[in-house]
mmCIF file of C-alpha atoms in Angstrom:
data_model
loop_
_atom_site.group_PDB
_atom_site.id
_atom_site.type_symbol
_atom_site.label_atom_id
_atom_site.label_comp_id
_atom_site.label_asym_id
_atom_site.label_seq_id
_atom_site.Cartn_x
_atom_site.Cartn_y
_atom_site.Cartn_z
ATOM 1 C CA MET A 30 97.244 98.471 92.219
ATOM 2 C CA THR A 31 97.497 98.834 88.544
ATOM 3 C CA ILE A 32 100.260 96.525 86.692
ATOM 4 C CA ILE A 33 101.488 96.916 83.475
ATOM 5 C CA HIS A 34 103.478 93.606 82.016
ATOM 6 C CA ALA A 35 103.381 92.872 78.745
ATOM 7 C CA ASN A 36 103.291 89.194 78.421
ATOM 8 C CA ASP A 37 106.710 88.425 77.383
ATOM 9 C CA PRO A 38 108.588 85.495 78.285
ATOM 10 C CA THR A 39 111.744 86.860 79.020
ATOM 11 C CA THR A 40 110.242 89.038 81.726
ATOM 12 C CA LYS A 41 107.895 86.959 82.999
ATOM 13 C CA PHE A 42 110.177 86.415 86.356
ATOM 14 C CA LEU A 43 109.044 89.662 87.314
ATOM 15 C CA SER A 44 105.483 88.791 87.882
ATOM 16 C CA LEU A 45 106.978 87.553 91.463
ATOM 17 C CA LEU A 46 106.103 91.043 92.319
ATOM 18 C CA TYR A 47 102.892 91.301 91.782
ATOM 19 C CA GLU A 48 101.059 86.860 91.875
ATOM 20 C CA GLY A 49 98.886 86.674 94.686
ATOM 21 C CA ARG A 50 98.640 90.599 95.644
ATOM 22 C CA GLU A 51 94.616 90.647 96.068
ATOM 23 C CA ASP A 52 94.682 94.647 95.387
ATOM 24 C CA ILE A 53 95.246 94.380 92.247
ATOM 25 C CA SER A 54 92.608 96.352 89.661
ATOM 26 C CA VAL A 55 93.661 96.083 86.411
ATOM 27 C CA HIS A 56 96.822 94.086 84.559
ATOM 28 C CA VAL A 57 97.517 96.093 81.211
ATOM 29 C CA THR A 58 98.915 93.611 78.496
ATOM 30 C CA GLU A 59 100.164 94.323 75.249
ATOM 31 C CA GLU A 60 96.442 93.687 74.301
ATOM 32 C CA PHE A 61 95.171 97.248 75.657
ATOM 33 C CA THR A 62 95.331 100.337 73.088
ATOM 34 C CA ASN A 63 96.883 103.848 74.387
ATOM 35 C CA MET A 64 93.124 104.613 75.329
ATOM 36 C CA ASP A 65 92.798 101.779 77.746
ATOM 37 C CA VAL A 66 96.107 102.085 79.141
ATOM 38 C CA ILE A 67 95.236 106.038 80.083
ATOM 39 C CA ARG A 68 92.038 104.990 81.432
ATOM 40 C CA ALA A 69 93.979 102.076 83.974
ATOM 41 C CA ILE A 70 96.202 104.391 85.247
ATOM 42 C CA ARG A 71 93.696 107.127 85.971
ATOM 43 C CA GLY A 72 91.487 104.795 87.694
ATOM 44 C CA ASP A 73 94.530 103.662 90.626
ATOM 45 C CA ASP A 74 96.598 105.132 92.806
ATOM 46 C CA THR A 75 99.515 102.986 92.390
ATOM 47 C CA ILE A 76 100.947 101.842 88.896
ATOM 48 C CA MET A 77 103.441 98.991 88.555
ATOM 49 C CA MET A 78 105.186 98.936 85.301
ATOM 50 C CA LEU A 79 107.501 95.942 84.309
ATOM 51 C CA GLY A 80 109.401 94.608 81.374
ATOM 52 C CA HIS A 81 111.805 95.776 79.141
ATOM 53 C CA GLY A 82 112.145 99.694 78.120
ATOM 54 C CA ILE A 83 114.499 102.564 77.457
ATOM 55 C CA LYS A 84 115.042 105.884 78.759
ATOM 56 C CA TYR A 85 111.272 106.726 76.591
ATOM 57 C CA GLY A 86 109.249 104.161 78.246
ATOM 58 C CA LEU A 87 107.946 100.332 78.664
ATOM 59 C CA PHE A 88 108.045 98.093 75.563
ATOM 60 C CA SER A 89 105.150 96.038 75.117
ATOM 61 C CA ILE A 90 106.467 92.622 73.078
ATOM 62 C CA PRO A 91 107.906 92.971 69.769
ATOM 63 C CA GLU A 92 104.912 92.854 66.708
ATOM 64 C CA LYS A 93 105.382 90.284 63.878
ATOM 65 C CA ASP A 94 107.315 92.208 61.873
ATOM 66 C CA GLY A 95 109.698 93.024 64.575
ATOM 67 C CA ARG A 96 108.795 96.796 65.759
ATOM 68 C CA CYS A 97 107.981 97.681 69.579
ATOM 69 C CA ARG A 98 105.863 99.661 70.909
ATOM 70 C CA LEU A 99 105.717 101.203 73.846
ATOM 71 C CA LEU A 100 103.321 100.738 76.562
ATOM 72 C CA VAL A 101 103.893 103.631 78.788
ATOM 73 C CA ASN A 102 105.476 106.246 77.218
ATOM 74 C CA SER A 103 105.380 110.379 77.269
ATOM 75 C CA ASP A 104 101.412 110.248 76.352
ATOM 76 C CA HIS A 105 101.302 108.592 80.100
ATOM 77 C CA VAL A 106 103.242 111.299 81.750
ATOM 78 C CA GLN A 107 100.459 113.717 82.797
ATOM 79 C CA PHE A 108 98.830 110.945 84.285
ATOM 80 C CA LEU A 109 101.275 109.280 86.356
ATOM 81 C CA ARG A 110 102.231 112.533 87.815
ATOM 82 C CA ASP A 111 99.965 112.140 90.805
ATOM 83 C CA LYS A 112 100.238 108.220 91.306
ATOM 84 C CA THR A 113 103.021 106.441 93.276
ATOM 85 C CA CYS A 114 104.803 104.632 90.786
ATOM 86 C CA ILE A 115 107.345 101.375 90.368
ATOM 87 C CA GLY A 116 109.013 101.113 87.500
ATOM 88 C CA ILE A 117 111.288 98.453 86.820
ATOM 89 C CA TRP A 118 112.562 98.372 83.298
ATOM 90 C CA CYS A 119 115.937 99.176 81.885
ATOM 91 C CA HIS A 120 116.648 103.293 82.193
ATOM 92 C CA ALA A 121 113.154 103.835 83.814
ATOM 93 C CA ASP A 122 115.239 106.190 86.465
ATOM 94 C CA GLN A 123 115.880 108.073 83.103
ATOM 95 C CA PHE A 124 112.252 108.343 82.356
ATOM 96 C CA ALA A 125 111.157 108.799 85.684
ATOM 97 C CA ASN A 126 113.826 111.521 86.426
ATOM 98 C CA LYS A 127 112.927 113.608 83.229
ATOM 99 C CA TYR A 128 109.269 113.730 83.871
ATOM 100 C CA LYS A 129 109.472 114.080 87.707
ATOM 101 C CA LEU A 130 107.463 110.917 88.584
ATOM 102 C CA HIS A 131 107.572 109.399 91.698
ATOM 103 C CA GLY A 132 108.303 106.358 93.398
ATOM 104 C CA LEU A 133 110.852 103.460 92.692
ATOM 105 C CA PHE A 134 112.452 103.027 89.961
ATOM 106 C CA SER A 135 115.211 101.125 88.440
ATOM 107 C CA GLY A 136 118.232 102.223 86.312
ATOM 108 C CA MET A 137 119.771 99.494 83.726
ATOM 109 C CA ILE A 138 119.074 96.209 85.175
ATOM 110 C CA ILE A 139 120.435 92.662 83.879
ATOM 111 C CA SER A 140 117.967 89.890 82.982
ATOM 112 C CA GLU A 141 119.494 88.480 79.913
ATOM 113 C CA LEU A 142 122.799 87.568 78.987
ATOM 114 C CA GLN A 143 122.916 89.350 76.250
ATOM 115 C CA GLU A 144 122.880 92.495 78.284
ATOM 116 C CA ALA A 145 125.751 91.398 80.530
ATOM 117 C CA ILE A 146 127.557 91.152 77.777
ATOM 118 C CA ASP A 147 126.613 94.578 76.389
ATOM 119 C CA GLU A 148 127.480 96.142 79.730
ATOM 120 C CA HIS A 149 130.605 94.188 79.716
ATOM 121 C CA ILE A 150 129.789 92.780 82.877
ATOM 122 C CA PRO A 151 131.383 89.092 83.590
ATOM 123 C CA THR A 152 128.710 85.915 83.620
ATOM 124 C CA THR A 153 127.070 82.713 82.572
ATOM 125 C CA GLN A 154 123.827 82.033 81.866
ATOM 126 C CA GLU A 155 123.178 79.833 84.680
ATOM 127 C CA GLU A 156 123.933 83.086 86.938
ATOM 128 C CA VAL A 157 121.407 85.290 84.938
ATOM 129 C CA GLU A 158 118.713 82.698 85.247
ATOM 130 C CA ARG A 159 119.141 81.921 88.906
ATOM 131 C CA GLU A 160 119.562 85.557 90.227
ATOM 132 C CA ARG A 161 116.996 87.315 88.571
ATOM 133 C CA VAL A 162 114.512 85.732 90.087
ATOM 134 C CA LYS A 163 116.126 85.471 93.274
ATOM 135 C CA PHE A 164 116.328 89.644 92.386
ATOM 136 C CA ALA A 165 112.926 90.181 91.543
ATOM 137 C CA ALA A 166 111.729 88.062 94.594
ATOM 138 C CA ARG A 167 113.968 89.933 97.274
ATOM 139 C CA LEU A 168 112.439 93.186 95.836
ATOM 140 C CA ARG A 169 109.037 91.812 96.577
ATOM 141 C CA ASP A 170 109.748 91.136 100.328
ATOM 142 C CA CYS A 171 111.495 94.291 100.461
ATOM 143 C CA ILE A 172 108.903 96.483 98.699
ATOM 144 C CA HIS A 173 106.393 94.767 101.297
ATOM 145 C CA GLN A 174 107.593 94.961 104.250
ATOM 146 C CA TYR A 175 110.472 98.016 104.152
ATOM 147 C CA GLY A 176 108.487 100.629 101.348
ATOM 148 C CA LEU A 177 109.493 102.258 98.594
ATOM 149 C CA LYS A 178 111.608 104.775 100.229
ATOM 150 C CA GLU A 179 113.897 101.858 101.700
ATOM 151 C CA THR A 180 113.828 99.508 99.426
ATOM 152 C CA PRO A 181 117.039 100.633 97.263
ATOM 153 C CA MET A 182 119.315 100.254 100.709
ATOM 154 C CA ARG A 183 117.942 97.390 101.216
ATOM 155 C CA MET A 184 118.350 95.703 98.793
ATOM 156 C CA LYS A 185 121.972 96.606 98.389
ATOM 157 C CA GLU A 186 122.163 94.589 102.249
ATOM 158 C CA LEU A 187 120.437 91.514 100.754
ATOM 159 C CA ASP A 188 123.266 90.888 97.889
ATOM 160 C CA ASP A 189 124.909 87.629 99.629
ATOM 161 C CA VAL A 190 126.545 86.919 95.905
ATOM 162 C CA HIS A 191 128.792 90.386 95.322
ATOM 163 C CA SER A 192 129.455 88.829 91.942
ATOM 164 C CA ALA A 193 129.800 91.892 88.965
ATOM 165 C CA LEU A 194 126.472 90.763 88.320
ATOM 166 C CA THR A 195 124.609 91.058 91.004
ATOM 167 C CA ARG A 196 126.219 94.109 92.417
ATOM 168 C CA PHE A 197 125.303 95.957 88.992
ATOM 169 C CA ASN A 198 121.489 95.046 89.548
ATOM 170 C CA TYR A 199 120.854 95.225 93.538
ATOM 171 C CA ASN A 200 122.691 99.433 92.772
ATOM 172 C CA ASN A 201 120.466 100.238 90.314
ATOM 173 C CA LEU A 202 117.409 100.558 92.539
ATOM 174 C CA TYR A 203 116.244 104.588 92.935
ATOM 175 C CA TYR A 204 113.520 106.207 94.579
ATOM 176 C CA ARG A 205 112.231 109.477 93.944
ATOM 177 C CA GLU A 206 109.946 111.493 96.152
#
């Protein structure tokens, strides 16, 4: 499995999805060039892409001047099409739908208080921090136990809090054939 996950402290909790796995061949970070990313994708059957993003792709960490490049974008689609993909970033589902990618993808996922404010989801900083870690651990377990196709349904069943935040996050996972 190839992991594409920038060294962003605000998405470090997503490392729960791959920590301890023995099948990781490459861990792509912001230090990789576009060609390095392409080589990593081409060299594996399963690609896990994690972090912050938009419908156009997965962000790297911001540069010193505030600009942010996309680690995964439309340049990579031709190499992702025949892969099993796991894309956990805000609006990864839109990226996958547009380019007809296969696997498990998230819609908008609230992992920071500002995102909850922007989405008009009442919550607290404490709930966001607690629930994002729980969400990632449960997502890892579901993927391992049930596979990608069953994960969206199983995650909905695991929401034991039923707050506005958890309902929002647990209902924003999608499987694409």
